[in-house]
Short mmCIF file of C-alpha atoms in Angstrom, two decimals:
data_model
loop_
_atom_site.label_atom_id
_atom_site.label_comp_id
_atom_site.label_asym_id
_atom_site.label_seq_id
_atom_site.Cartn_x
_atom_site.Cartn_y
_atom_site.Cartn_z
CA MET A 1233 -17.43 38.49 94.74
CA THR A 1234 -20.17 38.59 92.52
CA HIS A 1235 -20.37 37.01 89.33
CA PRO A 1236 -22.47 37.56 85.89
CA ASP A 1237 -26.01 36.00 86.05
CA PRO A 1238 -26.45 33.55 83.46
CA ARG A 1239 -29.88 34.02 83.05
CA THR A 1240 -28.74 37.61 81.59
CA PRO A 1241 -28.68 37.25 77.39
CA ALA A 1242 -24.96 37.68 76.14
CA PRO A 1243 -23.97 40.60 73.91
CA ASP A 1244 -25.01 39.81 70.45
CA HIS A 1245 -21.90 38.76 68.33
CA ALA A 1246 -23.07 36.18 66.40
CA PRO A 1247 -21.92 36.09 62.81
CA ALA A 1248 -25.09 37.92 60.53
CA ARG A 1249 -27.26 35.25 58.23
CA ARG A 1250 -25.50 34.69 54.99
CA ALA A 1251 -25.47 31.52 52.25
CA MET A 1252 -22.59 31.63 50.05
CA PRO A 1253 -23.01 30.09 47.20
CA GLY A 1254 -21.33 26.53 46.63
CA ALA A 1255 -20.22 26.84 49.89
CA PHE A 1256 -21.50 25.71 53.62
CA PRO A 1257 -21.74 29.15 55.64
CA GLY A 1258 -19.32 28.96 58.38
CA ALA A 1259 -17.52 25.69 59.90
CA GLY A 1260 -17.97 26.51 63.72
CA ALA A 1261 -15.24 26.52 66.06
CA GLY A 1262 -11.72 26.64 64.00
CA GLY A 1263 -13.43 25.43 60.64
CA ALA A 1264 -14.14 27.22 57.53
CA ASP A 1265 -16.54 28.00 54.71
CA VAL A 1266 -16.52 24.22 52.84
CA PRO A 1267 -17.62 23.22 49.09
CA ASP A 1268 -20.87 21.88 49.10
CA PRO A 1269 -20.54 18.66 48.05
CA LEU A 1270 -24.56 18.72 46.67
CA ALA A 1271 -23.50 21.52 44.35
CA GLY A 1272 -25.13 20.76 41.07
CA ARG A 1273 -27.02 17.35 41.81
CA ARG A 1274 -30.43 16.79 41.66
CA THR A 1275 -33.04 16.75 44.61
CA ARG A 1276 -34.98 13.79 45.07
CA ARG A 1277 -37.96 15.38 43.05
CA GLY A 1278 -35.44 16.06 40.12
CA ALA A 1279 -34.98 19.85 40.57
CA THR A 1280 -31.66 20.88 39.67
CA LEU A 1281 -29.98 22.57 42.70
CA GLY A 1282 -28.90 25.52 41.10
CA SER A 1283 -26.30 26.33 38.59
CA ARG A 1284 -23.33 25.87 40.66
CA ARG A 1285 -20.17 24.33 39.08
CA PRO A 1286 -19.89 20.47 39.99
CA LEU A 1287 -17.00 20.34 42.37
CA PRO A 1288 -14.60 17.41 42.26
CA GLU A 1289 -15.50 14.28 44.78
CA ARG A 1290 -13.84 14.21 48.12
CA PRO A 1291 -11.66 11.25 48.79
CA PRO A 1292 -13.47 8.22 50.55
CA VAL A 1293 -13.60 8.76 54.29
CA PRO A 1294 -10.84 5.97 56.22
CA ALA A 1295 -12.22 3.50 58.28
CA SER A 1296 -10.53 4.83 61.05
CA ALA A 1297 -8.92 7.88 60.92
CA ALA A 1298 -6.68 6.76 64.59
CA TRP A 1299 -3.28 6.82 64.72
CA ARG A 1300 -0.98 3.64 64.24
CA ASP A 1301 2.37 2.80 65.00
CA GLY A 1302 4.29 3.17 62.29
CA ASP A 1303 2.83 6.78 61.29
CA GLU A 1304 4.63 10.25 62.06
CA PRO A 1305 4.81 10.56 65.64
CA GLY A 1306 5.37 14.29 65.30
CA ARG A 1307 5.90 15.76 68.52
CA ARG A 1308 4.13 12.84 70.55
CA GLN A 1309 6.32 11.15 73.06
CA PHE A 1310 5.37 7.65 74.35
CA ALA A 1311 5.24 6.54 77.98
CA ASP A 1312 5.01 2.73 78.74
CA LEU A 1313 2.85 1.99 81.61
CA GLY A 1314 2.31 -1.45 82.23
CA PRO A 1315 -0.55 -3.58 82.86
CA LEU A 1316 -3.57 -1.80 84.50
CA LYS A 1317 -6.27 -3.32 86.60
CA LEU A 1318 -9.42 -1.26 85.39
CA GLU A 1319 -12.68 -0.45 87.80
CA SER A 1320 -15.19 -2.42 85.77
CA GLY A 1321 -13.07 -5.66 86.93
CA GLY A 1322 -11.35 -6.00 83.67
CA ARG A 1323 -7.87 -5.48 83.22
CA LEU A 1324 -5.39 -3.81 80.23
CA PRO A 1325 -2.03 -6.17 80.11
CA ALA A 1326 -0.02 -3.02 78.43
CA VAL A 1327 -0.59 0.80 78.84
CA ARG A 1328 0.83 3.37 77.05
CA LEU A 1329 -0.07 7.23 76.52
CA ALA A 1330 1.05 9.20 74.39
CA TYR A 1331 1.81 12.68 75.10
CA GLU A 1332 3.21 16.62 74.79
CA THR A 1333 5.34 18.92 76.17
CA TRP A 1334 6.25 22.44 76.38
CA GLY A 1335 8.58 24.20 78.77
CA GLU A 1336 11.37 22.73 81.48
CA LEU A 1337 10.47 21.28 84.61
CA ASP A 1338 11.83 22.93 87.26
CA GLU A 1339 14.93 21.40 90.06
CA ASP A 1340 12.14 21.12 92.52
CA GLY A 1341 9.34 19.84 90.08
CA GLY A 1342 7.09 22.79 91.17
CA ASN A 1343 5.89 24.28 88.01
CA ALA A 1344 4.00 21.36 86.31
CA VAL A 1345 0.82 21.84 84.71
CA LEU A 1346 -1.68 18.95 82.98
CA VAL A 1347 -3.96 20.10 80.22
CA LEU A 1348 -6.53 17.70 79.67
CA HIS A 1349 -8.21 17.35 76.48
CA ALA A 1350 -12.19 17.01 75.76
CA LEU A 1351 -13.83 14.20 73.87
CA THR A 1352 -12.19 14.35 70.52
CA GLY A 1353 -9.42 16.41 71.32
CA ASP A 1354 -5.80 15.01 71.77
CA SER A 1355 -2.24 16.27 72.97
CA HIS A 1356 -1.50 18.54 70.14
CA VAL A 1357 -3.00 21.48 72.51
CA THR A 1358 -0.75 24.26 70.94
CA GLY A 1359 1.48 24.01 68.04
CA GLU A 1360 1.44 24.23 64.21
CA ALA A 1361 -0.51 21.61 61.48
CA GLY A 1362 2.47 19.28 60.07
CA PRO A 1363 3.89 15.53 59.91
CA GLY A 1364 1.89 13.73 62.40
CA HIS A 1365 -0.39 16.72 63.34
CA PRO A 1366 -3.05 16.66 60.50
CA THR A 1367 -4.47 20.03 62.49
CA ALA A 1368 -2.87 22.92 64.87
CA GLY A 1369 -3.38 23.06 68.24
CA TRP A 1370 -7.10 23.46 69.76
CA TRP A 1371 -6.04 25.80 72.67
CA GLN A 1372 -2.99 27.88 71.22
CA SER A 1373 -4.12 31.07 73.06
CA MET A 1374 -3.84 29.07 76.23
CA VAL A 1375 -0.86 27.73 76.16
CA GLY A 1376 2.77 29.06 74.64
CA PRO A 1377 5.42 31.73 75.61
CA GLY A 1378 3.72 34.91 77.24
CA ALA A 1379 0.40 32.81 77.09
CA PRO A 1380 -2.32 32.53 79.95
CA ILE A 1381 -0.47 29.19 80.88
CA ASP A 1382 3.35 30.44 79.80
CA THR A 1383 5.74 28.09 78.84
CA ASP A 1384 8.04 30.10 79.18
CA ARG A 1385 7.31 29.43 83.21
CA TYR A 1386 5.55 25.97 83.24
CA PHE A 1387 6.46 22.87 82.02
CA VAL A 1388 2.94 21.76 80.48
CA VAL A 1389 2.05 18.28 80.19
CA ALA A 1390 -0.67 17.30 78.00
CA PRO A 1391 -1.54 13.04 77.46
CA ASN A 1392 -3.96 11.97 74.85
CA VAL A 1393 -6.49 10.42 77.04
CA LEU A 1394 -6.42 6.50 77.71
CA GLY A 1395 -9.54 4.81 75.57
CA GLY A 1396 -8.12 7.70 72.80
CA CYS A 1397 -6.87 7.30 68.96
CA GLN A 1398 -4.18 9.53 69.02
CA GLY A 1399 -0.94 7.41 69.99
CA SER A 1400 -2.44 6.25 73.79
CA THR A 1401 -4.13 2.73 74.00
CA GLY A 1402 -7.52 2.13 72.83
CA PRO A 1403 -9.50 0.12 70.87
CA ALA A 1404 -8.06 1.17 67.78
CA SER A 1405 -4.39 0.09 69.18
CA THR A 1406 -2.78 -2.89 68.91
CA ALA A 1407 -4.06 -5.92 71.41
CA PRO A 1408 -1.51 -8.57 72.68
CA ASP A 1409 -2.32 -11.26 69.65
CA GLY A 1410 -1.24 -8.22 67.12
CA GLU A 1411 -5.05 -7.33 65.95
CA PRO A 1412 -6.47 -4.19 66.74
CA TRP A 1413 -8.41 -4.73 70.61
CA GLY A 1414 -11.93 -3.28 68.13
CA SER A 1415 -14.82 -4.75 69.91
CA ARG A 1416 -12.85 -6.58 72.39
CA PHE A 1417 -11.51 -3.45 74.55
CA PRO A 1418 -12.75 -2.97 78.01
CA LEU A 1419 -15.03 -0.68 79.41
CA LEU A 1420 -12.92 2.43 80.80
CA THR A 1421 -14.15 4.76 83.35
CA VAL A 1422 -12.60 8.34 84.45
CA ARG A 1423 -11.10 6.73 87.48
CA ASP A 1424 -9.12 4.73 85.00
CA GLN A 1425 -7.95 6.97 82.86
CA VAL A 1426 -6.24 9.22 86.03
CA ALA A 1427 -4.97 6.25 87.21
CA ALA A 1428 -3.17 6.14 83.72
CA GLU A 1429 -2.48 9.36 83.86
CA LEU A 1430 -0.86 9.00 87.59
CA ARG A 1431 1.49 6.77 86.28
CA LEU A 1432 2.62 9.06 83.80
CA ALA A 1433 2.93 11.56 86.19
CA ASP A 1434 5.18 9.53 88.21
CA LEU A 1435 7.30 8.56 85.33
CA LEU A 1436 8.05 12.18 84.45
CA GLY A 1437 9.18 12.70 88.10
CA VAL A 1438 5.93 15.45 88.66
CA ASP A 1439 4.85 14.89 92.61
CA THR A 1440 2.57 17.07 92.49
CA TRP A 1441 1.04 19.51 89.93
CA ALA A 1442 1.17 23.20 90.36
CA LEU A 1443 -1.97 22.99 88.17
CA VAL A 1444 -4.24 20.72 86.55
CA ILE A 1445 -6.71 22.27 84.21
CA GLY A 1446 -9.23 20.81 81.12
CA ALA A 1447 -12.59 21.30 80.07
CA SER A 1448 -15.67 19.31 79.11
CA MET A 1449 -14.69 15.59 79.19
CA GLY A 1450 -11.20 16.86 80.55
CA GLY A 1451 -12.72 18.69 83.31
CA GLN A 1452 -14.32 15.51 84.29
CA ARG A 1453 -10.64 13.90 84.81
CA VAL A 1454 -9.69 17.48 86.48
CA LEU A 1455 -11.70 16.72 89.22
CA GLU A 1456 -11.14 13.21 89.41
CA TRP A 1457 -7.35 14.09 89.90
CA ALA A 1458 -8.48 15.76 92.89
CA ALA A 1459 -10.51 13.49 94.27
CA THR A 1460 -8.63 10.55 93.84
CA ALA A 1461 -4.97 12.02 94.80
CA PRO A 1462 -5.82 15.63 96.26
CA GLU A 1463 -2.00 15.70 97.55
CA ARG A 1464 -0.95 15.51 94.16
CA VAL A 1465 -3.09 18.62 92.81
CA ASP A 1466 -2.08 22.23 94.24
CA ALA A 1467 -4.93 24.11 92.20
CA LEU A 1468 -7.31 23.15 89.76
CA VAL A 1469 -9.36 24.66 87.16
CA ALA A 1470 -12.73 22.71 85.57
CA ILE A 1471 -14.54 24.15 83.06
CA ALA A 1472 -17.84 23.40 81.24
CA THR A 1473 -17.68 20.23 83.39
CA CYS A 1474 -19.59 18.06 85.75
CA ALA A 1475 -19.29 16.16 88.96
CA GLN A 1476 -22.02 13.78 87.73
CA THR A 1477 -23.49 12.66 84.61
CA THR A 1478 -27.28 13.62 85.00
CA GLY A 1479 -29.87 11.51 83.00
CA ASP A 1480 -29.97 14.24 80.43
CA GLN A 1481 -26.57 14.05 79.59
CA ILE A 1482 -27.08 10.43 79.48
CA ALA A 1483 -29.96 10.00 76.89
CA SER A 1484 -28.17 12.79 74.57
CA PHE A 1485 -24.96 9.95 75.01
CA HIS A 1486 -27.65 6.94 74.32
CA THR A 1487 -28.59 8.42 71.00
CA GLN A 1488 -25.01 9.23 70.03
CA LEU A 1489 -23.76 5.65 71.17
CA ALA A 1490 -27.17 4.21 69.19
CA ALA A 1491 -26.40 5.94 65.80
CA VAL A 1492 -22.70 4.09 65.51
CA ALA A 1493 -24.08 0.92 66.53
CA ALA A 1494 -26.81 1.03 63.84
CA ASP A 1495 -24.40 1.66 60.75
CA PRO A 1496 -24.15 -2.09 59.57
CA ARG A 1497 -20.15 -1.08 58.58
CA TYR A 1498 -19.30 -0.69 62.33
CA ARG A 1499 -19.58 -4.49 62.51
CA ASP A 1500 -19.74 -4.41 66.00
CA GLY A 1501 -16.55 -2.54 66.59
CA ASP A 1502 -14.39 -4.77 64.09
CA TYR A 1503 -14.25 -3.00 60.96
CA TYR A 1504 -10.21 -1.98 60.90
CA ASP A 1505 -9.76 -4.21 58.18
CA ALA A 1506 -12.31 -2.30 55.82
CA PRO A 1507 -11.06 -0.19 52.80
CA ASP A 1508 -11.35 3.29 52.58
CA GLY A 1509 -15.45 4.04 51.97
CA GLU A 1510 -16.21 1.54 54.23
CA GLY A 1511 -15.81 1.90 57.48
CA PRO A 1512 -18.60 3.18 59.95
CA HIS A 1513 -18.71 7.05 59.02
CA VAL A 1514 -21.86 7.39 58.56
CA GLY A 1515 -22.98 6.30 61.91
CA LEU A 1516 -19.96 8.24 63.49
CA GLY A 1517 -21.13 11.54 61.49
CA ILE A 1518 -24.94 10.96 62.50
CA ALA A 1519 -23.21 10.72 66.49
CA ARG A 1520 -21.57 14.04 66.57
CA GLN A 1521 -24.00 15.72 64.45
CA ILE A 1522 -26.10 14.79 67.80
CA ALA A 1523 -23.49 16.38 69.90
CA HIS A 1524 -22.55 19.26 67.93
CA GLN A 1525 -26.86 20.56 68.36
CA THR A 1526 -25.70 20.44 72.38
CA TYR A 1527 -22.13 22.09 71.64
CA ARG A 1528 -24.07 25.14 70.11
CA SER A 1529 -26.42 27.49 72.09
CA ALA A 1530 -30.03 27.33 70.56
CA ARG A 1531 -29.86 30.91 70.48
CA GLU A 1532 -26.61 31.06 68.04
CA LEU A 1533 -28.01 28.55 65.63
CA ASP A 1534 -31.35 30.30 65.12
CA GLU A 1535 -29.29 33.88 64.65
CA ARG A 1536 -26.70 32.11 62.35
CA PHE A 1537 -28.61 30.08 60.36
CA GLY A 1538 -32.35 30.50 60.83
CA ARG A 1539 -34.17 29.30 58.33
CA ILE A 1540 -32.03 30.34 55.53
CA PRO A 1541 -31.73 27.52 52.16
CA GLN A 1542 -28.17 25.93 51.72
CA GLY A 1543 -27.01 28.01 48.49
CA ALA A 1544 -29.29 27.10 46.05
CA GLU A 1545 -31.05 24.67 47.77
CA ASP A 1546 -34.49 24.63 48.01
CA PRO A 1547 -36.06 22.68 50.78
CA LEU A 1548 -39.27 22.50 49.10
CA GLU A 1549 -37.58 20.27 46.43
CA GLY A 1550 -35.69 18.04 48.91
CA GLY A 1551 -32.73 20.43 49.49
CA ARG A 1552 -31.18 21.55 52.67
CA PHE A 1553 -31.44 24.55 54.75
CA ALA A 1554 -27.91 26.21 56.06
CA VAL A 1555 -28.08 24.42 59.60
CA GLN A 1556 -28.44 21.44 57.84
CA SER A 1557 -25.50 21.39 55.71
CA TYR A 1558 -23.46 22.87 58.89
CA LEU A 1559 -24.29 19.62 60.31
CA ASP A 1560 -23.69 17.80 57.76
CA HIS A 1561 -20.01 19.18 57.74
CA HIS A 1562 -19.19 18.59 61.05
CA GLY A 1563 -20.17 15.20 60.83
CA ASP A 1564 -18.18 14.45 57.66
CA LYS A 1565 -15.52 16.08 59.36
CA LEU A 1566 -15.03 14.35 62.40
CA ALA A 1567 -15.20 11.10 60.54
CA ARG A 1568 -12.38 12.19 58.58
CA ARG A 1569 -9.96 12.41 61.68
CA PHE A 1570 -11.62 10.39 64.61
CA ASP A 1571 -12.15 6.78 64.95
CA ALA A 1572 -15.92 5.27 65.73
CA ASN A 1573 -14.83 2.85 67.96
CA THR A 1574 -12.90 5.52 70.24
CA TYR A 1575 -15.86 8.07 70.21
CA VAL A 1576 -18.21 5.01 71.68
CA THR A 1577 -15.50 4.23 74.61
CA LEU A 1578 -14.86 7.37 75.61
CA THR A 1579 -18.44 8.25 75.46
CA ARG A 1580 -18.99 5.71 78.11
CA THR A 1581 -16.84 6.68 80.11
CA MET A 1582 -18.93 10.65 80.56
CA ILE A 1583 -22.13 8.21 81.00
CA THR A 1584 -20.52 6.26 83.71
CA HIS A 1585 -19.08 9.44 85.17
CA ASP A 1586 -19.53 9.62 89.29
CA LEU A 1587 -17.15 11.67 91.50
CA GLY A 1588 -19.26 10.14 94.53
CA ARG A 1589 -19.16 6.56 93.45
CA ASP A 1590 -17.90 5.05 96.29
CA ARG A 1591 -16.74 8.01 98.12
CA GLY A 1592 -20.00 8.16 99.94
CA GLY A 1593 -21.86 10.76 97.09
CA VAL A 1594 -20.62 13.57 95.07
CA GLU A 1595 -20.75 16.10 97.66
CA ALA A 1596 -18.83 13.97 100.15
CA ALA A 1597 -16.22 13.68 96.97
CA LEU A 1598 -15.88 17.08 96.37
CA ALA A 1599 -15.32 18.22 100.43
CA HIS A 1600 -12.15 16.13 100.06
CA VAL A 1601 -10.56 18.29 97.45
CA THR A 1602 -7.76 20.53 99.04
CA ALA A 1603 -6.50 22.35 95.70
CA ARG A 1604 -7.59 25.69 95.30
CA ALA A 1605 -9.75 25.61 92.58
CA LEU A 1606 -11.39 27.82 89.49
CA VAL A 1607 -15.09 26.99 88.36
CA VAL A 1608 -15.95 27.89 84.83
CA ALA A 1609 -18.90 27.93 83.37
CA VAL A 1610 -20.32 29.07 79.90
CA ASP A 1611 -23.62 31.30 80.56
CA SER A 1612 -25.41 29.64 77.46
CA ASP A 1613 -23.92 25.72 77.39
CA ARG A 1614 -26.91 23.36 77.60
CA LEU A 1615 -24.26 20.38 77.52
CA PHE A 1616 -22.76 20.79 80.93
CA THR A 1617 -25.17 23.63 82.18
CA PRO A 1618 -24.48 26.29 84.94
CA ALA A 1619 -26.20 24.54 87.49
CA GLN A 1620 -23.69 21.75 87.24
CA SER A 1621 -20.72 24.24 87.85
CA GLU A 1622 -22.22 25.63 90.36
CA ARG A 1623 -22.96 22.44 92.24
CA VAL A 1624 -18.96 21.84 91.94
CA ALA A 1625 -17.85 24.99 93.64
CA ALA A 1626 -20.24 24.83 96.13
CA GLY A 1627 -18.75 21.30 97.29
CA ILE A 1628 -15.23 22.28 97.09
CA PRO A 1629 -13.84 24.32 100.19
CA GLY A 1630 -11.38 25.60 97.84
CA ALA A 1631 -13.37 27.35 95.29
CA GLY A 1632 -14.43 30.61 95.19
CA PRO A 1633 -17.92 31.50 93.13
CA VAL A 1634 -18.11 30.03 89.74
CA ARG A 1635 -16.75 32.29 87.43
CA TYR A 1636 -18.88 32.66 83.80
CA VAL A 1637 -18.07 32.81 80.06
CA ARG A 1638 -20.75 35.26 78.64
CA SER A 1639 -21.12 33.71 75.30
CA ASP A 1640 -24.00 32.91 72.29
CA TYR A 1641 -21.45 29.96 71.41
CA GLY A 1642 -22.88 27.47 74.04
CA HIS A 1643 -20.54 24.71 75.16
CA ASP A 1644 -18.16 25.50 72.82
CA GLY A 1645 -17.37 28.92 74.26
CA PHE A 1646 -14.68 27.61 76.38
CA LEU A 1647 -13.07 26.88 72.77
CA ILE A 1648 -14.41 30.01 71.05
CA GLU A 1649 -14.05 32.72 73.60
CA GLU A 1650 -10.40 32.33 74.17
CA ASP A 1651 -9.68 36.61 75.85
CA GLN A 1652 -12.75 35.32 78.22
CA VAL A 1653 -11.32 32.18 79.22
CA GLY A 1654 -7.63 32.88 79.08
CA ARG A 1655 -8.13 36.31 81.58
CA LEU A 1656 -9.46 33.76 84.49
CA VAL A 1657 -6.99 31.68 83.81
CA ALA A 1658 -4.52 34.24 84.18
CA ASP A 1659 -5.92 35.92 87.21
CA PHE A 1660 -6.63 32.84 88.95
CA LEU A 1661 -2.54 31.43 88.60
CA ARG A 1662 -1.50 35.19 89.49
CA THR A 1663 -3.48 34.59 92.62
CA SER A 1664 -2.58 30.76 93.31
CA ASP A 1665 1.20 32.20 93.68
CA GLN A 1666 0.39 33.69 96.84
CA PRO A 1667 0.59 32.07 99.93
CA ARG A 1668 -2.70 30.72 101.44
#
């Protein structure tokens, strides 16, 4: 079977360039135009930035937006999994995973699907915003009744990753001494995260997953599942991910970690007693801005924003271009829903990700995967490049050729191009139902 050449430009469907007075033009995937916090202020040279009406101050950014014990659980369920010895030699004395489920598990347990989220995702894959869930599900079109992963047919499980900040054990959760782990939280690897998820599967009575699916950091865990417990994964879908982190990726991740560490309010990770507005939100926001450039393509950023000023701001008077406002928005947005230590912990797991560690190398590890496999790349992805997906597909015996999502949106195409991703997954599930 042939597949699209990733070097061929995707059809141009980027929004037309525009700048909305007093508002930020576009907020990326799942976002909307938001008020410009610099409207009506003066630049450093003293020039007034237009005549827009000053907007009310936003509430201060919390020191941490982690879910804490006592908060509204929403749809979360919790699994206490006992102590866990870590790959680094450390130990967590007690591990808890928060998770959500949809659908019903068959009597034979053969219809279970595991959905694994990316870096700043969580267990709330699908569902409305509400108590305990300030935002709607991040993959609404993929999971639900009649969706590609049909909850009328499958029992779907989505855990918040070990090291996360939405109910699972992580640096923001409570250590045995009653205080947040903070700087004392140990180094985790993707392999440790999968070890915890294996225990969750045991607790739920799932011997074998009909499908394990994830993208980006979630895709790294998909591959680790298939290498760690091949007998427990019938099929896998690995989207926009890799089997081994590259030097280029490590370099980008390093600058993000440096941005967080350079914020004096980070306090080496012990900031949980800080009042709102006094946490490390500046460093976390800068880290997100660095990352966000790799989440979108150069073509999209240029065609969407180009060199358009933000509203009435004049870059020659110290004002911003629209693309700067866009990045500012995404930095602020993440700081209001995430946790700096969690960002550091999970970024480090991606830095150390290597499927071939202690397995004779990446190709040897992939060769032992027995699952049927669908490997998906986004043709404009500059974070997890198509070449990395090609390596994964070439190494897994049960994988066909890489299937391409054609998008101007870069890495975020796995979230934005819902129709393309949905068709690929639905077609794969139909063929996976057939005998080998």
